[in-house]
Tab-separated table of C-alpha atoms and ligand atoms in Angstrom:
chain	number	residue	atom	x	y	z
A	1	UNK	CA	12.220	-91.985	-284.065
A	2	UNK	CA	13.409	-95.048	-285.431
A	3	UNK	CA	14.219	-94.369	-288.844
A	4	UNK	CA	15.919	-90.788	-286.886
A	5	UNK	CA	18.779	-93.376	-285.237
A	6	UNK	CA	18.694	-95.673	-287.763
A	7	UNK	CA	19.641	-92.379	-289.926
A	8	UNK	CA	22.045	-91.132	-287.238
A	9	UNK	CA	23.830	-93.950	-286.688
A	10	UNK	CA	24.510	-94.984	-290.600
A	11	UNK	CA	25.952	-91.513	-290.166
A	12	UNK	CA	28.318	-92.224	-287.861
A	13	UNK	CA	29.516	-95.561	-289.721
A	14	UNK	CA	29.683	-93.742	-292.931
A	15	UNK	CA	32.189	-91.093	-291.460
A	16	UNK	CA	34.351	-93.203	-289.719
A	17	UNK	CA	34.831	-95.189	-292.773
A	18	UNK	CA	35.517	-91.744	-294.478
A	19	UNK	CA	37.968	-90.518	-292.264
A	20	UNK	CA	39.089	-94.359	-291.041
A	21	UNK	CA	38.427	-93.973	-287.421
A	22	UNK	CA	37.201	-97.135	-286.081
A	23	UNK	CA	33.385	-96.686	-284.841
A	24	UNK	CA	33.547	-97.963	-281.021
A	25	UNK	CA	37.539	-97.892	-280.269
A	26	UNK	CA	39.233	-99.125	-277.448
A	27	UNK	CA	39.947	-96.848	-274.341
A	28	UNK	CA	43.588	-96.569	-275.060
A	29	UNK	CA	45.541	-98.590	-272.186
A	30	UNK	CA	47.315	-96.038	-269.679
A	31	UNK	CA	50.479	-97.315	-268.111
A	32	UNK	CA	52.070	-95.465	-265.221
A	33	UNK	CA	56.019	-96.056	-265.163
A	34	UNK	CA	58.406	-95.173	-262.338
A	35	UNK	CA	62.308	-95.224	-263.802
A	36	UNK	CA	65.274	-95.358	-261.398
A	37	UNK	CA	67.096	-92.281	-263.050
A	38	UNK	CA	68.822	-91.742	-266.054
A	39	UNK	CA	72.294	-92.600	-264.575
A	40	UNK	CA	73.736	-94.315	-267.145
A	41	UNK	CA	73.813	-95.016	-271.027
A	42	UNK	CA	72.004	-98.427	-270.071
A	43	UNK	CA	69.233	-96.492	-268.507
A	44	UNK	CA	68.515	-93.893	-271.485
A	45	UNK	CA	68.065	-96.481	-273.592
A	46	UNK	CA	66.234	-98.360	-271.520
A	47	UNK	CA	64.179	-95.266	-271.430
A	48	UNK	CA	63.577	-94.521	-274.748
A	49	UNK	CA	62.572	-98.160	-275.747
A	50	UNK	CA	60.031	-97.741	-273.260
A	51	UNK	CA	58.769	-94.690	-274.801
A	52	UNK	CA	59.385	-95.689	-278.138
A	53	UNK	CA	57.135	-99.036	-277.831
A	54	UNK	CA	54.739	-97.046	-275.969
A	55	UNK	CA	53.777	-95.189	-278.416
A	56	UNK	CA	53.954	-97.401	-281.275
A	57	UNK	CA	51.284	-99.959	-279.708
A	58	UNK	CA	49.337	-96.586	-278.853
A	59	UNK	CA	49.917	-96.704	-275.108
A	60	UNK	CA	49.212	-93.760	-273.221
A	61	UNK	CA	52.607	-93.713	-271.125
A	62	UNK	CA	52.448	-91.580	-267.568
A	63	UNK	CA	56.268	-91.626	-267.273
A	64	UNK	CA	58.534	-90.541	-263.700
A	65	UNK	CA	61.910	-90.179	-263.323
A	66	UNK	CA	63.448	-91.260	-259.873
A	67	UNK	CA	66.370	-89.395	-259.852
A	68	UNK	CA	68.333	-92.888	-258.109
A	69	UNK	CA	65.492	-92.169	-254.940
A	70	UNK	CA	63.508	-94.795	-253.967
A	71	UNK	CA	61.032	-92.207	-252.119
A	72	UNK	CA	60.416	-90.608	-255.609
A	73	UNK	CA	59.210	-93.888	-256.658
A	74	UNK	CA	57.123	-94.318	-253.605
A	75	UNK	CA	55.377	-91.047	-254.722
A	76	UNK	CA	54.845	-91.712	-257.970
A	77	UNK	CA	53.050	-94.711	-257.556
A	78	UNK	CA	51.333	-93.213	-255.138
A	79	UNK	CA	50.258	-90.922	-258.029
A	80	UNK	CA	49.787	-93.451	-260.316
A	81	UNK	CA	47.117	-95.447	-257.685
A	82	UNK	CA	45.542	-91.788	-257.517
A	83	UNK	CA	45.012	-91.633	-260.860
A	84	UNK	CA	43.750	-94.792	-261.504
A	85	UNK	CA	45.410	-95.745	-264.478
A	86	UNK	CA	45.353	-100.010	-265.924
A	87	UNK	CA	48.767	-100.583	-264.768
A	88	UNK	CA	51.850	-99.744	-263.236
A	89	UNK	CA	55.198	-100.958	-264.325
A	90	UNK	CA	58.615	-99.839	-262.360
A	91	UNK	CA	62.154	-100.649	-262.204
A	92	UNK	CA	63.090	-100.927	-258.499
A	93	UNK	CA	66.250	-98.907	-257.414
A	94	UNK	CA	66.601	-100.706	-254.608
A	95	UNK	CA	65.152	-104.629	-253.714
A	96	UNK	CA	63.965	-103.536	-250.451
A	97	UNK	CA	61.253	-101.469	-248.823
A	98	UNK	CA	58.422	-102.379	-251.366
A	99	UNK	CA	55.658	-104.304	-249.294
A	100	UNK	CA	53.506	-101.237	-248.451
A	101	UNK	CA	52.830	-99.211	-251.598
A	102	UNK	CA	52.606	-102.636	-253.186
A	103	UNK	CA	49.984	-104.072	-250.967
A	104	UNK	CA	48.213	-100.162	-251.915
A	105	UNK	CA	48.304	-101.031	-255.463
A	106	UNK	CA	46.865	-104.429	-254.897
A	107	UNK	CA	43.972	-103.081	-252.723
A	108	UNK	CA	43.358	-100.157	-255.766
A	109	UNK	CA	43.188	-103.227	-257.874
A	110	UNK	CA	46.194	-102.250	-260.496
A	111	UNK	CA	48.604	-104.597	-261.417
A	112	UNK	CA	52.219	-104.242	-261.176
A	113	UNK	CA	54.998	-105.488	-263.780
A	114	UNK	CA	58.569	-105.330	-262.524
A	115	UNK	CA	60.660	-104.399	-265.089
A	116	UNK	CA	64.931	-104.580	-265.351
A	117	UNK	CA	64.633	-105.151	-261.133
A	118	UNK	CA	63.990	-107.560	-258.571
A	119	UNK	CA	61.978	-106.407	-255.200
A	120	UNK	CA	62.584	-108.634	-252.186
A	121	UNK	CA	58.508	-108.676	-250.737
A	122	UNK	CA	57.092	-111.766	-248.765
A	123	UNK	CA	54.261	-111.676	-250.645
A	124	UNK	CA	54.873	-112.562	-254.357
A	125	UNK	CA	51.102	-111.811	-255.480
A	126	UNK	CA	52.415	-108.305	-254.940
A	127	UNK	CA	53.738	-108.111	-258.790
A	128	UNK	CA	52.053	-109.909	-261.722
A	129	UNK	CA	55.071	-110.598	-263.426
A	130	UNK	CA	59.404	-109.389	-263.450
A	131	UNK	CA	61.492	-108.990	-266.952
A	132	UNK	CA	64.971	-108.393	-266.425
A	133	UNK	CA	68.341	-109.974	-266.943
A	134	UNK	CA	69.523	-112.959	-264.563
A	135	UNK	CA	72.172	-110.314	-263.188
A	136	UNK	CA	73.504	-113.286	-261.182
A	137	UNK	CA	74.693	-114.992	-264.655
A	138	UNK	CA	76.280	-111.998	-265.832
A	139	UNK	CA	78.467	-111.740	-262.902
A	140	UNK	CA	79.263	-115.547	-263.406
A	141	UNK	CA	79.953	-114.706	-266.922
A	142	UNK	CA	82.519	-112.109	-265.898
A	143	UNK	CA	83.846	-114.082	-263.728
A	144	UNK	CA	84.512	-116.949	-266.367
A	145	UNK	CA	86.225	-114.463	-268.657
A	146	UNK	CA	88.723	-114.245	-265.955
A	147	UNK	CA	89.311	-117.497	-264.986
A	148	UNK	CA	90.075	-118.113	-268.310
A	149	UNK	CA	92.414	-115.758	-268.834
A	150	UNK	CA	94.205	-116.322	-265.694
A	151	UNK	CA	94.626	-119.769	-267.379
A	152	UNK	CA	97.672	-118.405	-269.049
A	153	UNK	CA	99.398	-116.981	-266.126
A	154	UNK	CA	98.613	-119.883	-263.393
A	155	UNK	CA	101.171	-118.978	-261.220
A	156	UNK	CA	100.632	-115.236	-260.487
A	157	UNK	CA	98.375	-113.950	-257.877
A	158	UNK	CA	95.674	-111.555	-259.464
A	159	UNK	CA	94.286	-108.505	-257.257
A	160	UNK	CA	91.258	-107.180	-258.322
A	161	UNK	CA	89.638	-104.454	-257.408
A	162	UNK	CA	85.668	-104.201	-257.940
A	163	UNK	CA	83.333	-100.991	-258.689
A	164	UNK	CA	79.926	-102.071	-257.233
A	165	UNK	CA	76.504	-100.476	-258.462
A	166	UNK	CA	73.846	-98.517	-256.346
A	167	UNK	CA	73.889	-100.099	-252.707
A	168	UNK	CA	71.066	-102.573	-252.435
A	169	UNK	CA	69.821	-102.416	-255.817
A	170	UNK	CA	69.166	-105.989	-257.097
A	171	UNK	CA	72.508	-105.504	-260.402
A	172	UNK	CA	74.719	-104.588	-257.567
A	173	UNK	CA	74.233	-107.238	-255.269
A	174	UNK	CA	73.697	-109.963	-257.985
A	175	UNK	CA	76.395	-109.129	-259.911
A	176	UNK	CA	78.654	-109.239	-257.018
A	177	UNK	CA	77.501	-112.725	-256.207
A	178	UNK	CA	78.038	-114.260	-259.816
A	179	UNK	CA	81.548	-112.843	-260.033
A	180	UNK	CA	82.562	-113.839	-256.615
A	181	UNK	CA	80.974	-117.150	-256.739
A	182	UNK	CA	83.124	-118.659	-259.608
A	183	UNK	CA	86.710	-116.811	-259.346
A	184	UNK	CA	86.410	-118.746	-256.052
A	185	UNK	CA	87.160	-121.789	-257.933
A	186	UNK	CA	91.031	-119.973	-258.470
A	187	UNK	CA	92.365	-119.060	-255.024
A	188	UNK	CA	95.238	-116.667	-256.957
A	189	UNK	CA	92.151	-114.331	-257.848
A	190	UNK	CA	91.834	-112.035	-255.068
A	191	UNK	CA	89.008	-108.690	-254.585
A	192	UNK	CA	91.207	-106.317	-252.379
A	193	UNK	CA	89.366	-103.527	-252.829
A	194	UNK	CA	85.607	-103.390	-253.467
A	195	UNK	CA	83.581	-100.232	-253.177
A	196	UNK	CA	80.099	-98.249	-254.292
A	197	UNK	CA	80.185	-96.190	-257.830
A	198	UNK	CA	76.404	-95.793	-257.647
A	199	UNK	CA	76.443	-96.559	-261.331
A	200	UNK	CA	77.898	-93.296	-262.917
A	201	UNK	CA	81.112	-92.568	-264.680
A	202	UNK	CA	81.627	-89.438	-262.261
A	203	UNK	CA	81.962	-92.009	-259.023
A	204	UNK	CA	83.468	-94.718	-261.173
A	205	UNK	CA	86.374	-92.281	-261.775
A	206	UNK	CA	86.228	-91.328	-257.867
A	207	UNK	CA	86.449	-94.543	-256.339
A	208	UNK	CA	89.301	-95.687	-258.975
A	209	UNK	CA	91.344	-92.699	-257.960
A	210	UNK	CA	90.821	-93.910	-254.382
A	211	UNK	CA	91.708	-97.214	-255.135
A	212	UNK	CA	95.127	-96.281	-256.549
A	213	UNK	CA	95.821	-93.940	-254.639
A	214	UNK	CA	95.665	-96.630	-251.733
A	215	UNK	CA	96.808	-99.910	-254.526
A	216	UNK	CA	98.608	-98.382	-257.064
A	217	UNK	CA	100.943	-100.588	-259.569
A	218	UNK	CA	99.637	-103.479	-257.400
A	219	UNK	CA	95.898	-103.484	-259.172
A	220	UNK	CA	95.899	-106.393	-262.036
A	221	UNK	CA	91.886	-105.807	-262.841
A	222	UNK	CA	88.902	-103.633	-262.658
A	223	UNK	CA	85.708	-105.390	-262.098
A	224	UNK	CA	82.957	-103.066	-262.698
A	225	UNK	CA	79.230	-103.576	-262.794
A	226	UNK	CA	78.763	-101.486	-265.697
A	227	UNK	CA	79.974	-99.503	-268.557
A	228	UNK	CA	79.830	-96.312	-267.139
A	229	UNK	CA	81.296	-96.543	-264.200
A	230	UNK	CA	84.301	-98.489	-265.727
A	231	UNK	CA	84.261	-95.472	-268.360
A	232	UNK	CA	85.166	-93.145	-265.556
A	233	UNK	CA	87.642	-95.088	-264.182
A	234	UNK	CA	89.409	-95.966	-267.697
A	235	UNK	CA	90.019	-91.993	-267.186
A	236	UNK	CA	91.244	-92.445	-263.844
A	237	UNK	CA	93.570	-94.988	-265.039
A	238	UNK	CA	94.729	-92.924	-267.629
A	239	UNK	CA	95.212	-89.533	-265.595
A	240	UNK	CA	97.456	-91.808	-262.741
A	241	UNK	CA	99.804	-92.853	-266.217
A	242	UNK	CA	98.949	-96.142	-266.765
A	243	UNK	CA	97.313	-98.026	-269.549
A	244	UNK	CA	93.824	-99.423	-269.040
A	245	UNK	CA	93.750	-102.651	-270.972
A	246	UNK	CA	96.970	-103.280	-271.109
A	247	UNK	CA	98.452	-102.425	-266.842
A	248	UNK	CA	94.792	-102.652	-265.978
A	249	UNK	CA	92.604	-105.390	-267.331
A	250	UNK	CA	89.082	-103.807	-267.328
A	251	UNK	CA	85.784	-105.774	-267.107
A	252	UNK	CA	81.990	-104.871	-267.368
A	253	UNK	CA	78.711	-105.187	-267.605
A	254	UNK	CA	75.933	-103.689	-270.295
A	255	UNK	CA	77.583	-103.668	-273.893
A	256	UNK	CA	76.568	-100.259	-274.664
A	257	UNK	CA	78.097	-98.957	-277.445
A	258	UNK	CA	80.706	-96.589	-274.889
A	259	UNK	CA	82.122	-99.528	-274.461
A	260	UNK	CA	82.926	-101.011	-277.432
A	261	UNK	CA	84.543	-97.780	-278.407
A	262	UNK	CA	86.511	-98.429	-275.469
A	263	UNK	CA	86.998	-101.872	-276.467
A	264	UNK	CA	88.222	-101.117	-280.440
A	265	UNK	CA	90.544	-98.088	-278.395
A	266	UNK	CA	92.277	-100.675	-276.523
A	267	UNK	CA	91.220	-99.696	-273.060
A	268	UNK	CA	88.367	-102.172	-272.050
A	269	UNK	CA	88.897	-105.918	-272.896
A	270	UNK	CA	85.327	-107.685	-272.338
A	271	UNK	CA	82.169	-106.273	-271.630
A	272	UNK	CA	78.588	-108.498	-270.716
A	273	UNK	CA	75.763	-107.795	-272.666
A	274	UNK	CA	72.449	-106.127	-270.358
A	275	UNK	CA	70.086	-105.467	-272.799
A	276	UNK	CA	67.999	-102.472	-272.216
A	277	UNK	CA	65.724	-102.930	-274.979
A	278	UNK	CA	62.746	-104.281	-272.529
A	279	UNK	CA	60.011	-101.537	-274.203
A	280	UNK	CA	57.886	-103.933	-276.741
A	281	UNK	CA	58.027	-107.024	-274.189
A	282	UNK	CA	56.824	-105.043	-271.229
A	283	UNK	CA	53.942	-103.760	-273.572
A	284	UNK	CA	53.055	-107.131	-274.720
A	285	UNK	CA	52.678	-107.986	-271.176
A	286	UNK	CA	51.134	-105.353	-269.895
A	287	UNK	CA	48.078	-105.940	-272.793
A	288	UNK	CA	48.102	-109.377	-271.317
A	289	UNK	CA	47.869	-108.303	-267.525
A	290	UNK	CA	45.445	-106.078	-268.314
A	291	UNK	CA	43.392	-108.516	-270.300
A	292	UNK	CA	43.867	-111.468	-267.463
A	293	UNK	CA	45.932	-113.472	-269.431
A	294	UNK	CA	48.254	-116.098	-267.808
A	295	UNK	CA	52.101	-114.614	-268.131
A	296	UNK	CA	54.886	-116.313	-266.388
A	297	UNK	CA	56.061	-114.661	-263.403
A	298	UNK	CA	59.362	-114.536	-264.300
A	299	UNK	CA	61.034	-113.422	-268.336
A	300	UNK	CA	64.600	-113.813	-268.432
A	301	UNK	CA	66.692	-111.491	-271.434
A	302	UNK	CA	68.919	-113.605	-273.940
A	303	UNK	CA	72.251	-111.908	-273.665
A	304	UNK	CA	75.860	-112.570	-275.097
A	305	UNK	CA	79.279	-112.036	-273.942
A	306	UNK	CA	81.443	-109.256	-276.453
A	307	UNK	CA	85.341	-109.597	-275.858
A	308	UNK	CA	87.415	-106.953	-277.425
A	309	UNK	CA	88.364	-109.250	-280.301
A	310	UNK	CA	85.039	-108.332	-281.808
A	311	UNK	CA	83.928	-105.490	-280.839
A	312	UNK	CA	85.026	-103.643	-284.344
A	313	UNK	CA	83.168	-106.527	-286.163
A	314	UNK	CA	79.675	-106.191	-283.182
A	315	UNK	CA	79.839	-102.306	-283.237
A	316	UNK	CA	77.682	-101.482	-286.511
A	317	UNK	CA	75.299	-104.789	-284.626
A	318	UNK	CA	74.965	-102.803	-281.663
A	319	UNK	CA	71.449	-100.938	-280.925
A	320	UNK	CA	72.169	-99.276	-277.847
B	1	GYE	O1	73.501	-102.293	-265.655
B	1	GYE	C1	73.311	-99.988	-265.128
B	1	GYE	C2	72.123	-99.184	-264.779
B	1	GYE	O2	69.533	-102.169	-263.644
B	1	GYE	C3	70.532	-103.446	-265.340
B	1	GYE	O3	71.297	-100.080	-264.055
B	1	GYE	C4	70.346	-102.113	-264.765
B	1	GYE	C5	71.617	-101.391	-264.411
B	1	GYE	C6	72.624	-101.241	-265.529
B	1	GYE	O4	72.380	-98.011	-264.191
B	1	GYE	O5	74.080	-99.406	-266.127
């Protein structure tokens, strides 16, 4: 009987040396992950470098797709509870509204990583840990850009009109905040006209027809919180026969590589870096999570500032 194991089991070590399969291996870690949508070049590679780091570190990745609905999220973590996998990472389309399929995930007993967005919940022990941008910054970033440049002309007011993200979704309402809180420091800056885009270049372009239709000539700058939608309105600009860049100074957010084509076309001068490229962090925290290891509640990105002066030089840099 004995010598039978002892006989089995030297089998079993000799053929996973053979075919170098390790003998008692790991349950492979299952991580169930609700995305927002796929609404912008941000997002797809935000995406795929989710994906991509999943399956490098040999994560088993249940992946859903929002479609911009926060109820599809609600449901798929509902699903992800159900099936009982380690841990459930999401990026939040909206910063409201998450208390009660939180507090279910926290009574299942599966931790929750935040990832790209910030929920507003009373109870912070809802989430083990958030890695995003400070979206706050990057508004205050834009906003410096401007101030600077209004340096040159100080005696000219400057109306603005701003393209705003999804309504109540943490890069909308931060980035909002940033910009507004330090062109307040130059009262000849002025937002006249400041209105949803829900991300996309198909409302970016929509809203900047409405806005000059209704502005016209009198629009100095387009603040918009990201690429795409300032994409879309670059077209609008275009189609109403002026020159984006040059009649329309046009600021965003992200730095994906649309807009530095925009940029080294003349149509876009400045851009804030987003990155998207969260995939191996969140991994590397969700091993520790899983593993009770102490992570800090809060990882900030490390993100620059690309004026079109160097976006021909960044462009080969650029990874998303
Ligand atoms: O800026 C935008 C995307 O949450 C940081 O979402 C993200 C934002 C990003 O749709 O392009």
């Amino acid at each position: 009987m004995t010598c039978n194991r002892r006989t089995v089991l030297a089998a079993a070590f000799l053929a996973a040396f053979t075919f170098n399969t390790p003998v008692f291996a790991a349950k492979p870690l299952v991580i169930g992950f609700s995305q927002v949508g796929a609404e912008s070049e941000w997002r797809t590679a935000n995406t795929v470098s989710i994906k991509d780091a999943a399956k490098k570190d040999g994560i088993t990745l249940k992946f859903a797709d929002a479609q911009q609905k926060q109820e599809n999220q609600v449901k798929a973590i509902r699903s992800f509870i159900a099936q009982r996998v380690d841990l459930i990472a999401f990026s939040p389309v909206v910063e409201s509204g998450w208390d009660t399929v939180l507090r279910e995930a926290k009574a299942a007993k599966i931790p929750v990583i935040l990832t790209d967005r910030a929920v507003n919940v009373s109870d912070p022990s809802l989430y083990a840990t958030f890695i995003g941008s400070d979206f706050v910054e990057e508004g205050r970033r834009a906003g410096r850009w401007l101030l600077e440049r209004a340096k040159k002309t100080p005696d000219t007011i400057i109306n603005i009109v701003e393209l705003q993200g999804t309504v109540g979704s943490a890069p909308a309402l931060d980035r909002k905040k940033g910009f507004e809180e330090v062109i307040a420091g130059n009262p000849k800056l002025k937002v006249i006209r400041s209105q949803t885009g829900d991300f996309t270049r198909a409302k970016g372009k929509e809203v900047m027809e409405a806005f000059l239709k209704a502005e016209g000539k009198k629009i100095n700058v387009l603040y918009a919180h990201n690429d795409d939608m300032a994409i879309g309105a670059i077209q609008a600009i275009e189609e109403a026969g002026l020159k984006p860049g040059k009649d329309i100074v046009v600021i965003s957010i992200d730095g994906v590589k649309g807009a530095f084509e925009a940029m080294i076309a003349g149509k876009l001068n400045v851009t804030v870096e987003c990155s998207p490229l969260l995939g191996p962090q969140l991994m590397q925290l969700a091993r520790d999570v899983v593993a009770n290891k102490p992570v800090p509640k809060r990882v900030v990105t490390q993100e620059g500032v690309f004026p079109a002066e160097v976006a021909a030089k960044e462009f080969p840099n650029r990874k998303y």
